[in-house]
PDB file of C-alpha atoms and ligand atoms in Angstrom:
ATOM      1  CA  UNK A  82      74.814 130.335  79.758  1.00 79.00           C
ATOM      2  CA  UNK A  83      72.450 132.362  81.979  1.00 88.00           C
ATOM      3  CA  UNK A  84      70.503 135.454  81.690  1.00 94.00           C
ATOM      4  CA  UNK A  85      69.616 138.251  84.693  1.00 96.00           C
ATOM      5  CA  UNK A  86      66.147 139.691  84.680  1.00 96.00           C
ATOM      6  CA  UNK A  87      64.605 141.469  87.703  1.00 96.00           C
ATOM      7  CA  UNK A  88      60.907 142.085  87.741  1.00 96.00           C
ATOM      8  CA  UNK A  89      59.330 144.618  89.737  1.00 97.00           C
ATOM      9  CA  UNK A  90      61.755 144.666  92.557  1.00 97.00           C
ATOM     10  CA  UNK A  91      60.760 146.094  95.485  1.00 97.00           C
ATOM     11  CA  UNK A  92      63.752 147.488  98.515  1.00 97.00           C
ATOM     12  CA  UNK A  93      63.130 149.419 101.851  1.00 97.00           C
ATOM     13  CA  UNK A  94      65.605 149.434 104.579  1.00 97.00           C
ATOM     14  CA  UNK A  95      62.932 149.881 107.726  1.00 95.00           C
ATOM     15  CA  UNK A  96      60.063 151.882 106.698  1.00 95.00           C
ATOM     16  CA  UNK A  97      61.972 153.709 104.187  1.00 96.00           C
ATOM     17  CA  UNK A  98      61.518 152.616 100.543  1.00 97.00           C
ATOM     18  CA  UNK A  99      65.314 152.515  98.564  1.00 98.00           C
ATOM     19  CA  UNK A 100      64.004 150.484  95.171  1.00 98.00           C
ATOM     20  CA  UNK A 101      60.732 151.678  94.925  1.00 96.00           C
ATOM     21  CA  UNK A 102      59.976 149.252  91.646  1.00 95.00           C
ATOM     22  CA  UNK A 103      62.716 148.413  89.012  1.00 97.00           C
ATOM     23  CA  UNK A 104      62.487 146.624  86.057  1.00 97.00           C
ATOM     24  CA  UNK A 105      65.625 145.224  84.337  1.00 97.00           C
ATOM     25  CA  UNK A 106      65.339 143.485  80.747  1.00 94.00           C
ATOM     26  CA  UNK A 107      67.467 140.357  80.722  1.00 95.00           C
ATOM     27  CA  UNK A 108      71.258 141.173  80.986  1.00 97.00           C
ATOM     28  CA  UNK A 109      72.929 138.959  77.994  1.00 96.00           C
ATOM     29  CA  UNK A 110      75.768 136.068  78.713  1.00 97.00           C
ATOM     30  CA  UNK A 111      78.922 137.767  77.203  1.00 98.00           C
ATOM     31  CA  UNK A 112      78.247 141.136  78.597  1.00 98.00           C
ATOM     32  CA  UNK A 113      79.682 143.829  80.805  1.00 98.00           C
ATOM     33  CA  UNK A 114      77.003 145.785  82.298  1.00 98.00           C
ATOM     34  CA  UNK A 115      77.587 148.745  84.260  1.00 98.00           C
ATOM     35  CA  UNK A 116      75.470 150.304  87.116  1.00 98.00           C
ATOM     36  CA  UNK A 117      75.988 153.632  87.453  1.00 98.00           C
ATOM     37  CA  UNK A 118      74.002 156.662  89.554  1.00 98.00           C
ATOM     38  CA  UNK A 119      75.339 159.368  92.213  1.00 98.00           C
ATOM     39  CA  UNK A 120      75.804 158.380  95.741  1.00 98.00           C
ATOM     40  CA  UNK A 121      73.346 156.916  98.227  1.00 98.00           C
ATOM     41  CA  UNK A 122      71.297 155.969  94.510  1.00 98.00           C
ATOM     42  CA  UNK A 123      70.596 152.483  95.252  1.00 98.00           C
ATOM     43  CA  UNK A 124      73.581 150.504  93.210  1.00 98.00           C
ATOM     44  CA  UNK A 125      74.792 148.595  96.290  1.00 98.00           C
ATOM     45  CA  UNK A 126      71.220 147.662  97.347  1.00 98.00           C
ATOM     46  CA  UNK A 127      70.338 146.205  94.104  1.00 98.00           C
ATOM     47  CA  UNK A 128      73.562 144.456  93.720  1.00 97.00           C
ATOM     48  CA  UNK A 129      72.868 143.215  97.369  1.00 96.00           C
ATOM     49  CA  UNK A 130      69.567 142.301  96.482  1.00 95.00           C
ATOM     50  CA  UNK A 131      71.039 140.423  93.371  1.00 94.00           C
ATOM     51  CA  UNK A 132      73.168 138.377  95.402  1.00 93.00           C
ATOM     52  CA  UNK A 133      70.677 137.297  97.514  1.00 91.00           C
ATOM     53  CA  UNK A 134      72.333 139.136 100.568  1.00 91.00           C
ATOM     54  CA  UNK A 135      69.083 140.929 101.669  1.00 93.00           C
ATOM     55  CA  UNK A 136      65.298 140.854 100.729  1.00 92.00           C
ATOM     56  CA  UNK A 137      63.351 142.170  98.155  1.00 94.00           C
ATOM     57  CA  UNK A 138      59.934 141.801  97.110  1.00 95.00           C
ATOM     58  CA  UNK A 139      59.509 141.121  93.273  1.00 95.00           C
ATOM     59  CA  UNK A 140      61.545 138.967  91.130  1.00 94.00           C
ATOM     60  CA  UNK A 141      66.139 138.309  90.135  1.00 93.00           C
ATOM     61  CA  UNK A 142      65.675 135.352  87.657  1.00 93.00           C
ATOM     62  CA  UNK A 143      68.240 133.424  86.984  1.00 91.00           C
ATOM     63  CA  UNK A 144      67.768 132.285  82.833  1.00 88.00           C
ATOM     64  CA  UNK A 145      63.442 132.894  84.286  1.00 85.00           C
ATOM     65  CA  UNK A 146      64.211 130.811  87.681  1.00 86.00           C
ATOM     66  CA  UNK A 147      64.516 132.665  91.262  1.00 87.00           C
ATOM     67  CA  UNK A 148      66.285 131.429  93.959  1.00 81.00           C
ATOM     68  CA  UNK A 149      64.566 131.573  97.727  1.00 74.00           C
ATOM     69  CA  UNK A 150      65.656 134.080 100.071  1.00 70.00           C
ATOM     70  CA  UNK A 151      68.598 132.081 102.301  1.00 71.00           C
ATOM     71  CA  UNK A 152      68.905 129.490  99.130  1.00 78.00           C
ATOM     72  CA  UNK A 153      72.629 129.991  99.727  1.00 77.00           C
ATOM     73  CA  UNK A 154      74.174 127.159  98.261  1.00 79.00           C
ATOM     74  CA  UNK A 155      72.385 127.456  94.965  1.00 81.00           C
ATOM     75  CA  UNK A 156      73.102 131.312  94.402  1.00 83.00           C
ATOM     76  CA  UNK A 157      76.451 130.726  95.545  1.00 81.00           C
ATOM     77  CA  UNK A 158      77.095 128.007  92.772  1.00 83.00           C
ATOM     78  CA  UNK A 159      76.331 130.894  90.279  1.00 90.00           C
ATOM     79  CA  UNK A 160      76.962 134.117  91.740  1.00 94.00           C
ATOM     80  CA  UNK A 161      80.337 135.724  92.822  1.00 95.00           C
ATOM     81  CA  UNK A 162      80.115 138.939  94.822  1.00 95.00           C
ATOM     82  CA  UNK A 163      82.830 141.598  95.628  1.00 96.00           C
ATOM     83  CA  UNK A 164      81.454 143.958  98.532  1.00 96.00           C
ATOM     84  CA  UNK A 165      82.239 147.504  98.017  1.00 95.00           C
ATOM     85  CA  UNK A 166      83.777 147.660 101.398  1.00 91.00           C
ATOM     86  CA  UNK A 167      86.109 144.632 101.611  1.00 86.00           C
ATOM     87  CA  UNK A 168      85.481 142.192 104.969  1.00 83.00           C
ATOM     88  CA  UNK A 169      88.441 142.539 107.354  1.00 82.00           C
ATOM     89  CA  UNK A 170      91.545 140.595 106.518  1.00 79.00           C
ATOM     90  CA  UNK A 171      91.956 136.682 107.674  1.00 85.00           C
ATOM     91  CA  UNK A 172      95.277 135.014 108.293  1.00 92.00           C
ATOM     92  CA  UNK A 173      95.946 133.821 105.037  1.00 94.00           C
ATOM     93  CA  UNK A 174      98.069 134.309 102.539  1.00 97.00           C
ATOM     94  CA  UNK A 175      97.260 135.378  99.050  1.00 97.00           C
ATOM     95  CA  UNK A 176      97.390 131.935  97.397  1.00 97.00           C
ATOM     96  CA  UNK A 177      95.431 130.270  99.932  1.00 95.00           C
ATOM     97  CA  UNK A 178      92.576 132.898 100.175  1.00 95.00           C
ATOM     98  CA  UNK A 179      91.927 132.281  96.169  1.00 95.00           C
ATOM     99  CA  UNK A 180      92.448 128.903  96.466  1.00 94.00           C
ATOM    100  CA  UNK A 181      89.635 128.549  99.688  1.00 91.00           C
ATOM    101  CA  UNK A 182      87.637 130.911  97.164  1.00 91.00           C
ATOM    102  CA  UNK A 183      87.222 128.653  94.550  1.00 89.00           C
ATOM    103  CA  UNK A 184      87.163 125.113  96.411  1.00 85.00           C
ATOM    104  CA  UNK A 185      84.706 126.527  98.688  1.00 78.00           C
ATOM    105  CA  UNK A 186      82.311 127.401  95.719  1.00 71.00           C
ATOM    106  CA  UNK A 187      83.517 126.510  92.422  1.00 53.00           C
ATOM    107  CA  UNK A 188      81.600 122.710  92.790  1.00 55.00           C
ATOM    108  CA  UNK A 189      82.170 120.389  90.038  1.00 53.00           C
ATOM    109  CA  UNK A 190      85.166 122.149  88.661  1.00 54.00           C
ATOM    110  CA  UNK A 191      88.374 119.624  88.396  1.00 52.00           C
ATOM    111  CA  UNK A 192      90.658 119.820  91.829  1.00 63.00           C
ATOM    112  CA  UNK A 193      93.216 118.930  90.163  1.00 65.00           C
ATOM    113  CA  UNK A 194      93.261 122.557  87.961  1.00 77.00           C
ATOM    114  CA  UNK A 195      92.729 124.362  90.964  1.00 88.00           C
ATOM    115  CA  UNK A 196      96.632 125.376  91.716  1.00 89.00           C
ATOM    116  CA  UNK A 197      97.038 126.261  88.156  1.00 91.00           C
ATOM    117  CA  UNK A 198      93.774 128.292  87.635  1.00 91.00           C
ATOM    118  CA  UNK A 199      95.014 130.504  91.513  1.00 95.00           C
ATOM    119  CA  UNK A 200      98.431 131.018  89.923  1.00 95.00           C
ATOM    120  CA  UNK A 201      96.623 132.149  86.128  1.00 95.00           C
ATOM    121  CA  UNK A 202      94.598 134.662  87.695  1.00 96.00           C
ATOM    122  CA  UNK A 203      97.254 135.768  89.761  1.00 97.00           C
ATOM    123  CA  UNK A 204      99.052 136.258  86.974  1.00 96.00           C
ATOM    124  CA  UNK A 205      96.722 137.857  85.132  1.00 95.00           C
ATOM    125  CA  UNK A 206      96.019 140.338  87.579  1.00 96.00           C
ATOM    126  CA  UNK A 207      99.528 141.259  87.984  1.00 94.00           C
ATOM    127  CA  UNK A 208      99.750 140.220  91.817  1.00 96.00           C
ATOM    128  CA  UNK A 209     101.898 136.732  91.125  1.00 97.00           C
ATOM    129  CA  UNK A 210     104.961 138.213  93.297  1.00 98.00           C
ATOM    130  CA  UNK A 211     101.981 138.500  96.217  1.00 98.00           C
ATOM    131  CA  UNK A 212     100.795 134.751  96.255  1.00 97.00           C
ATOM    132  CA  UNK A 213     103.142 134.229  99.702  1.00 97.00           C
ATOM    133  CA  UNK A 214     102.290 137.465 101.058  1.00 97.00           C
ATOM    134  CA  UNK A 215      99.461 137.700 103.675  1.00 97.00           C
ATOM    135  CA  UNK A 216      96.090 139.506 103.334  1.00 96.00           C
ATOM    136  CA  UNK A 217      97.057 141.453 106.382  1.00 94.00           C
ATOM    137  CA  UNK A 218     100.144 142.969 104.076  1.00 94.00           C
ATOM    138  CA  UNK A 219      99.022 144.079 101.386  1.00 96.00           C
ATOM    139  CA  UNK A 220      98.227 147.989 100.647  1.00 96.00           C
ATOM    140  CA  UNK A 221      94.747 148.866  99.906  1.00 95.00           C
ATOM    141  CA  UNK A 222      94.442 148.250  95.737  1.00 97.00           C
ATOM    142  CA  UNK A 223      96.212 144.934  95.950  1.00 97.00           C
ATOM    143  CA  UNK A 224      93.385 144.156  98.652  1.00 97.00           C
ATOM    144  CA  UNK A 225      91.020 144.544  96.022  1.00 97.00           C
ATOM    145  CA  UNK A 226      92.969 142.484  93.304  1.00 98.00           C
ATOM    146  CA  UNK A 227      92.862 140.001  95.748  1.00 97.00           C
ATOM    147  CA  UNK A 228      89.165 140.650  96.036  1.00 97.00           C
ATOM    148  CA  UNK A 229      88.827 140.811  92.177  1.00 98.00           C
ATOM    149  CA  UNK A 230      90.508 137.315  92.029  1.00 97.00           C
ATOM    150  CA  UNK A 231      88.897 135.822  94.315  1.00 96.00           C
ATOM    151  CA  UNK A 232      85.383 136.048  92.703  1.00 96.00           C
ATOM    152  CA  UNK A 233      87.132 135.454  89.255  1.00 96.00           C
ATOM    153  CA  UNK A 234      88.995 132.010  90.528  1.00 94.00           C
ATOM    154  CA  UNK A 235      85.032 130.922  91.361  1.00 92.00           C
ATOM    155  CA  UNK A 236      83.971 130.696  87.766  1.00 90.00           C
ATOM    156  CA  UNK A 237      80.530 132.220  88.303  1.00 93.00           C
ATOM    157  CA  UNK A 238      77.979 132.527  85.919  1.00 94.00           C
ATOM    158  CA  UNK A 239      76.777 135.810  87.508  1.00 96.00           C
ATOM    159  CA  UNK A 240      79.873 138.196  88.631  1.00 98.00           C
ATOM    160  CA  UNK A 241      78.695 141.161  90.709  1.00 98.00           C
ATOM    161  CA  UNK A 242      81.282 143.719  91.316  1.00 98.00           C
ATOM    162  CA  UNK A 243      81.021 146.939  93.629  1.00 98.00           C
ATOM    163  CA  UNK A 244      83.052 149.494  92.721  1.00 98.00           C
ATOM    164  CA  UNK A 245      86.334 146.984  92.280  1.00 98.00           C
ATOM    165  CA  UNK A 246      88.247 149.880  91.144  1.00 98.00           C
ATOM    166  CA  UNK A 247      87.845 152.658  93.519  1.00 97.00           C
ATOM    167  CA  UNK A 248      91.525 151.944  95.195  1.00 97.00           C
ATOM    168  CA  UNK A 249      93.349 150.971  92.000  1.00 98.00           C
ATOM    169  CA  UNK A 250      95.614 153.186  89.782  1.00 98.00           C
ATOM    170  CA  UNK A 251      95.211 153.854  86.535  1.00 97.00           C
ATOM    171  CA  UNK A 252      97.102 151.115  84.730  1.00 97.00           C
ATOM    172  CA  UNK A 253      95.209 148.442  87.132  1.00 97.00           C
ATOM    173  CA  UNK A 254      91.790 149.791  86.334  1.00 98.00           C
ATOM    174  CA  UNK A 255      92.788 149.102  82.349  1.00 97.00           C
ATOM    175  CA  UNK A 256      93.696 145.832  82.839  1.00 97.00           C
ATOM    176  CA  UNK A 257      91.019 144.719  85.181  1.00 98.00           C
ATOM    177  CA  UNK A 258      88.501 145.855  82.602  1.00 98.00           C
ATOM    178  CA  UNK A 259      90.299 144.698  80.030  1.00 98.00           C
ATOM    179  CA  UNK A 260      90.368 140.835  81.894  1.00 97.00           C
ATOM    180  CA  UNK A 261      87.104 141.738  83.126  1.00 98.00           C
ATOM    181  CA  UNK A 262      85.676 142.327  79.569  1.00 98.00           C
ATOM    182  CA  UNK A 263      87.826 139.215  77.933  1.00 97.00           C
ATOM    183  CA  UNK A 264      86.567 136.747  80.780  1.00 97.00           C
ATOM    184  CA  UNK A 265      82.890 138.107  80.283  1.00 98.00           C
ATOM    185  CA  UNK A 266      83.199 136.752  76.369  1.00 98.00           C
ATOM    186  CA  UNK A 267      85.129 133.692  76.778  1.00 97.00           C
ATOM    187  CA  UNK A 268      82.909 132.337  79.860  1.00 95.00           C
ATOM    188  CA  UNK A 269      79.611 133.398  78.877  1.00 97.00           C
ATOM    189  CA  UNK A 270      79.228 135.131  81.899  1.00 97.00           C
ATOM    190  CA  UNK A 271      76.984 138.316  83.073  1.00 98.00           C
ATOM    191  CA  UNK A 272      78.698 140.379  84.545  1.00 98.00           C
ATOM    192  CA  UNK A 273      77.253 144.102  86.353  1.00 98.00           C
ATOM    193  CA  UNK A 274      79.843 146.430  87.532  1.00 98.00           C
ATOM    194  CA  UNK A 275      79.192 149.483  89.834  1.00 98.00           C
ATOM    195  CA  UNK A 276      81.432 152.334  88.375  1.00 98.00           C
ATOM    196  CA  UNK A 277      81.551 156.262  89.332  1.00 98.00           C
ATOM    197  CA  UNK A 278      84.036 156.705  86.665  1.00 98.00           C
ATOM    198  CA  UNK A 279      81.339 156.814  83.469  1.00 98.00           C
ATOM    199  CA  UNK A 280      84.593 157.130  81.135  1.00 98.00           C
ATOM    200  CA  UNK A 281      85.475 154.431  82.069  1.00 98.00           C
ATOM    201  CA  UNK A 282      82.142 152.713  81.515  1.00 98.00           C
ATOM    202  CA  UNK A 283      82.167 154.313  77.740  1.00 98.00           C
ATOM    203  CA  UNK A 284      85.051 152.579  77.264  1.00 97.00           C
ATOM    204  CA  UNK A 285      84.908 149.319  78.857  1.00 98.00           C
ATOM    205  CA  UNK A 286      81.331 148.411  78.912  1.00 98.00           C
ATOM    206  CA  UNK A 287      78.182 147.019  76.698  1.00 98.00           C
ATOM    207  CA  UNK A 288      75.483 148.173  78.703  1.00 98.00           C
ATOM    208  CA  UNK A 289      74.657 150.797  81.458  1.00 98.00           C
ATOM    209  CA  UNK A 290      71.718 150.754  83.830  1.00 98.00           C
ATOM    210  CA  UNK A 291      71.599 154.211  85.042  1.00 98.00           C
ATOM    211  CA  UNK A 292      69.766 154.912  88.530  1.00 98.00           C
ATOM    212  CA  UNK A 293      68.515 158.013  90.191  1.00 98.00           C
ATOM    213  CA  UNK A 294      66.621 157.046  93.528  1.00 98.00           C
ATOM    214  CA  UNK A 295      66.030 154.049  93.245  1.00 98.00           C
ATOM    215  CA  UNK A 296      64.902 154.124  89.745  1.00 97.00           C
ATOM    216  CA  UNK A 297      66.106 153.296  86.494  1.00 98.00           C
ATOM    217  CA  UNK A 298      66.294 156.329  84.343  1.00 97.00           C
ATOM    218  CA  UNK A 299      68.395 155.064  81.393  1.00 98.00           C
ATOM    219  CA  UNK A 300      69.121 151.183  79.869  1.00 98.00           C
ATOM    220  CA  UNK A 301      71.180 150.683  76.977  1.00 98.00           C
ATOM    221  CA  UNK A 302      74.788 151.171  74.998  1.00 98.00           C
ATOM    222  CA  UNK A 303      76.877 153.401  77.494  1.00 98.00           C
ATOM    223  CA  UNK A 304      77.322 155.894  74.665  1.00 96.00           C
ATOM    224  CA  UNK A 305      73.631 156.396  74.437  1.00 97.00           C
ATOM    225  CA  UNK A 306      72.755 156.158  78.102  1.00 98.00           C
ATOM    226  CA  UNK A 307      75.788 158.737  78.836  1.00 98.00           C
ATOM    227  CA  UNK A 308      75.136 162.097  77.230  1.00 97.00           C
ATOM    228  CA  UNK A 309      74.792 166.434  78.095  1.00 96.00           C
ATOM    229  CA  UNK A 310      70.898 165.779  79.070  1.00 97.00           C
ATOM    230  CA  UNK A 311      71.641 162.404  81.453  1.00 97.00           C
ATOM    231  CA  UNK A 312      74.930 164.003  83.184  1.00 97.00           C
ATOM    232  CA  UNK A 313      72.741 167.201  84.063  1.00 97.00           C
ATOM    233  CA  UNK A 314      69.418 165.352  85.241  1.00 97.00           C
ATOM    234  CA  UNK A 315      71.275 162.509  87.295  1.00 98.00           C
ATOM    235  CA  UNK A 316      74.553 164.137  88.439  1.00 98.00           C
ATOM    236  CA  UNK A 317      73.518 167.603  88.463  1.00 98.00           C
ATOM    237  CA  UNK A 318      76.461 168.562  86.275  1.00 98.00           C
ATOM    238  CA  UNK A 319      77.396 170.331  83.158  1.00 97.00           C
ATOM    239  CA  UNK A 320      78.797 168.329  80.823  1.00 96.00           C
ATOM    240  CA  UNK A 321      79.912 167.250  77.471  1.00 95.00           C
ATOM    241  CA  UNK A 322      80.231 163.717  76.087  1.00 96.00           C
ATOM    242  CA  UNK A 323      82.986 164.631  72.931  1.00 95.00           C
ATOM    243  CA  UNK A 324      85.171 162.044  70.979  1.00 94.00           C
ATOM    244  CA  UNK A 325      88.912 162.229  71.673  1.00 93.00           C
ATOM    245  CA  UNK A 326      91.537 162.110  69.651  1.00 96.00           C
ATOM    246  CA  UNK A 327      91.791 158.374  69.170  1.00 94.00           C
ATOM    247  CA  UNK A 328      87.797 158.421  68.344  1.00 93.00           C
ATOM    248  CA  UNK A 329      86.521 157.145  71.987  1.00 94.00           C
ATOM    249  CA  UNK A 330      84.029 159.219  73.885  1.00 94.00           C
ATOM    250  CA  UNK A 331      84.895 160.861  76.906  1.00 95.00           C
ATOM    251  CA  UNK A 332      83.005 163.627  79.557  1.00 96.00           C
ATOM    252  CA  UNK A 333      83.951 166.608  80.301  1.00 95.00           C
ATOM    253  CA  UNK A 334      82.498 168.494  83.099  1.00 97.00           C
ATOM    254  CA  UNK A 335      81.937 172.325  82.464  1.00 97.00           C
ATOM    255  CA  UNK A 336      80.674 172.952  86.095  1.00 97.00           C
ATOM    256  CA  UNK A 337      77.282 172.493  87.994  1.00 98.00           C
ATOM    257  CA  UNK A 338      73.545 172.673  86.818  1.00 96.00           C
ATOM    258  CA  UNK A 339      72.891 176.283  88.098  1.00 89.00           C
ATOM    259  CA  UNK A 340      75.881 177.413  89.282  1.00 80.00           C
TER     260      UNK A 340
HETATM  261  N1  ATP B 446      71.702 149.048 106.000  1.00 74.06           N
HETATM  262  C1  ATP B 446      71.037 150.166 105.698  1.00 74.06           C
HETATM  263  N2  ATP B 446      70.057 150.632 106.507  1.00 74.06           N
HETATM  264  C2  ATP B 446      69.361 151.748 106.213  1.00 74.06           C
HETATM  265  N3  ATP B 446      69.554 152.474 105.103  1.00 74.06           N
HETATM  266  C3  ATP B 446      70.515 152.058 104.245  1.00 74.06           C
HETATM  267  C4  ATP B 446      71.297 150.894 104.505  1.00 74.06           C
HETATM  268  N4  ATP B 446      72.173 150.730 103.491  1.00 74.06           N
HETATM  269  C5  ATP B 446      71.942 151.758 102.645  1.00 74.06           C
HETATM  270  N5  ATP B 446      70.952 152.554 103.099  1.00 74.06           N
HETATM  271  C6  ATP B 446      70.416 153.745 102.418  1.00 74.06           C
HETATM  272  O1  ATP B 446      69.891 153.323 101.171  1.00 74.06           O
HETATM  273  C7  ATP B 446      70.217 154.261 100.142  1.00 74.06           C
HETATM  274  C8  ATP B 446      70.953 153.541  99.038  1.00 74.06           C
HETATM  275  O2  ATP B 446      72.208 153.111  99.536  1.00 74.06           O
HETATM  276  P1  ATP B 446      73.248 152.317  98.636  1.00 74.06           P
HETATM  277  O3  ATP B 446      74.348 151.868  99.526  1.00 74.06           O
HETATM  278  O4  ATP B 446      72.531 151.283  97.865  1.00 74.06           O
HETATM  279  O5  ATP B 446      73.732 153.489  97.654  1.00 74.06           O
HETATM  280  P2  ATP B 446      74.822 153.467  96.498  1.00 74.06           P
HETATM  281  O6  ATP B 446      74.130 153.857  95.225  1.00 74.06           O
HETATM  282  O7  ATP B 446      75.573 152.194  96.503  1.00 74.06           O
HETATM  283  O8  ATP B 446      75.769 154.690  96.930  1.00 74.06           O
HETATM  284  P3  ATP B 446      77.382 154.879  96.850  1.00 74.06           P
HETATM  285  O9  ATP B 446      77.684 155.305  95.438  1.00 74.06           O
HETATM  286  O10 ATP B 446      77.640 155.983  97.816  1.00 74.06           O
HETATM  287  O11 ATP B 446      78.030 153.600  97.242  1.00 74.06           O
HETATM  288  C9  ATP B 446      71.016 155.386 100.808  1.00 74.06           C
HETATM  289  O12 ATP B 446      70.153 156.465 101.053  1.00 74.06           O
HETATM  290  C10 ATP B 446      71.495 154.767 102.108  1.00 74.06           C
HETATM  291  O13 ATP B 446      71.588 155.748 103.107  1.00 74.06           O
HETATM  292 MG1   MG B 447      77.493 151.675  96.959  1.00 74.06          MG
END
């Protein structure tokens, strides 16, 4: 079971500083965090920076250990990524790309599961009928249950997710949190989700690490990072966090701060 701390972390793309110094707390095994902030905040640097994709100054500890910078093999034994722009498509089909997915990475899990575990998660996700289909035929959400899968099939400790629901419908973006959420528990794994849709984060999630510039603003239950103040100083909006019918929370935006 591992934890995710970050320690003073430190980002700047050129001469321009994006992460000016964060501090996360460790992120529990078993939990769904989400990373939420406006556009252009800093969520896909840090997730980046997480995965060991580009450098940082400070510390990402792994249960207290760091990885180097271009320690691939090691971070790739723990971490699964899903970019927030998907690569372009290779000739595969469906079934093979998970399957390449988890034998490239998945080391010391039994081969002999491997066909089984593709065809599970398939399932799961409701894309079985795709397994023959290839990449380069699929629309553009059941490219990113493919994506979804893929870093699923990989058994990660640490599963870092960008935006994996942007292109999906309504019923998909249930049931991927829903499997997202029940994986989370059953593995032990972290898991840190970039989401715009904060409903859905009230819903779905444990945690929420809420950005603004680089910085961390707000850390804790989604319900009491989420609220009127939060939604005005981060967003710039109006809005109220009131329980629905059924007793969940849920925003609604009245308009924008000052207009
Ligand atoms: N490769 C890059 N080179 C230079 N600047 C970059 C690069 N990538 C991102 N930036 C800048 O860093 C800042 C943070 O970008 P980032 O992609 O992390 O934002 P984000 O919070 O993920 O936004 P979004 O919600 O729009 O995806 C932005 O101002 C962006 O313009
Ligand atoms: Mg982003």
């Amino acid at each position: 079971m591992t934890t995710l701390s970050i320690e003073n972390i430190r980002i700047r793309y050129g001469r321009r500083e994006v992460i000016p110094g964060l501090d996360v707390a460790a992120l529990q095994p078993g939990e769904v965090t989400a990373l939420l902030g406006p556009n252009g905040c800093g969520k896909t640097t840090l997730l980046k920076a997480i995965a060991g994709l580009i450098r940082c100054d400070g510390r990402v500890m792994f249960d207290g250990q760091t990885f180097g910078y271009g320690d691939f093999a090691a971070r790739a034994r723990h971490i699964a990524y899903l970019p927030q722009t998907l690569p372009p498509t290779v000739h595969l089909r469906v079934f093979e790309s998970i399957l390449v997915a988890r034998q490239a990475t998945a080391v010391g899990l039994a081969r002999g599961g491997d066909h089984a575990e593709v065809l599970q998660v398939l399932d799961r996700l409701d894309i079985g009928h795709l397994a023959m289909h290839y990449l380069s035929e699929l629309s553009g959400g059941q490219r990113q249950l493919v994506g979804i899968a893929q870093a699923l099939v990989r058994a990660p400790a640490v599963l870092l997710l960008d935006e994996p629901l942007s292109a999906l419908d309504l019923n998909h973006q249930f049931q991927v949190m829903d499997l997202l959420r029940q994986e989370t528990r059953a593995r032990g794994m972290v898991t840190v989700i970039v989401l715009h849709d904060l409903n859905v984060a009230l819903r779905h999630t444990d945690r929420a690490l809420l950005l603004k510039a680089g910085q961390l603003v707000a850390e804790g239950p989604p319900a009491a990072v989420i609220n009127d103040a939060t939604l005005a100083e981060v967003y710039g909006v109006r809005g109220r966090v009131e329980p629905c019918s059924q007793g969940f929370s849920q925003i609604m935006v009245d308009g924008l701060v000052g207009a």
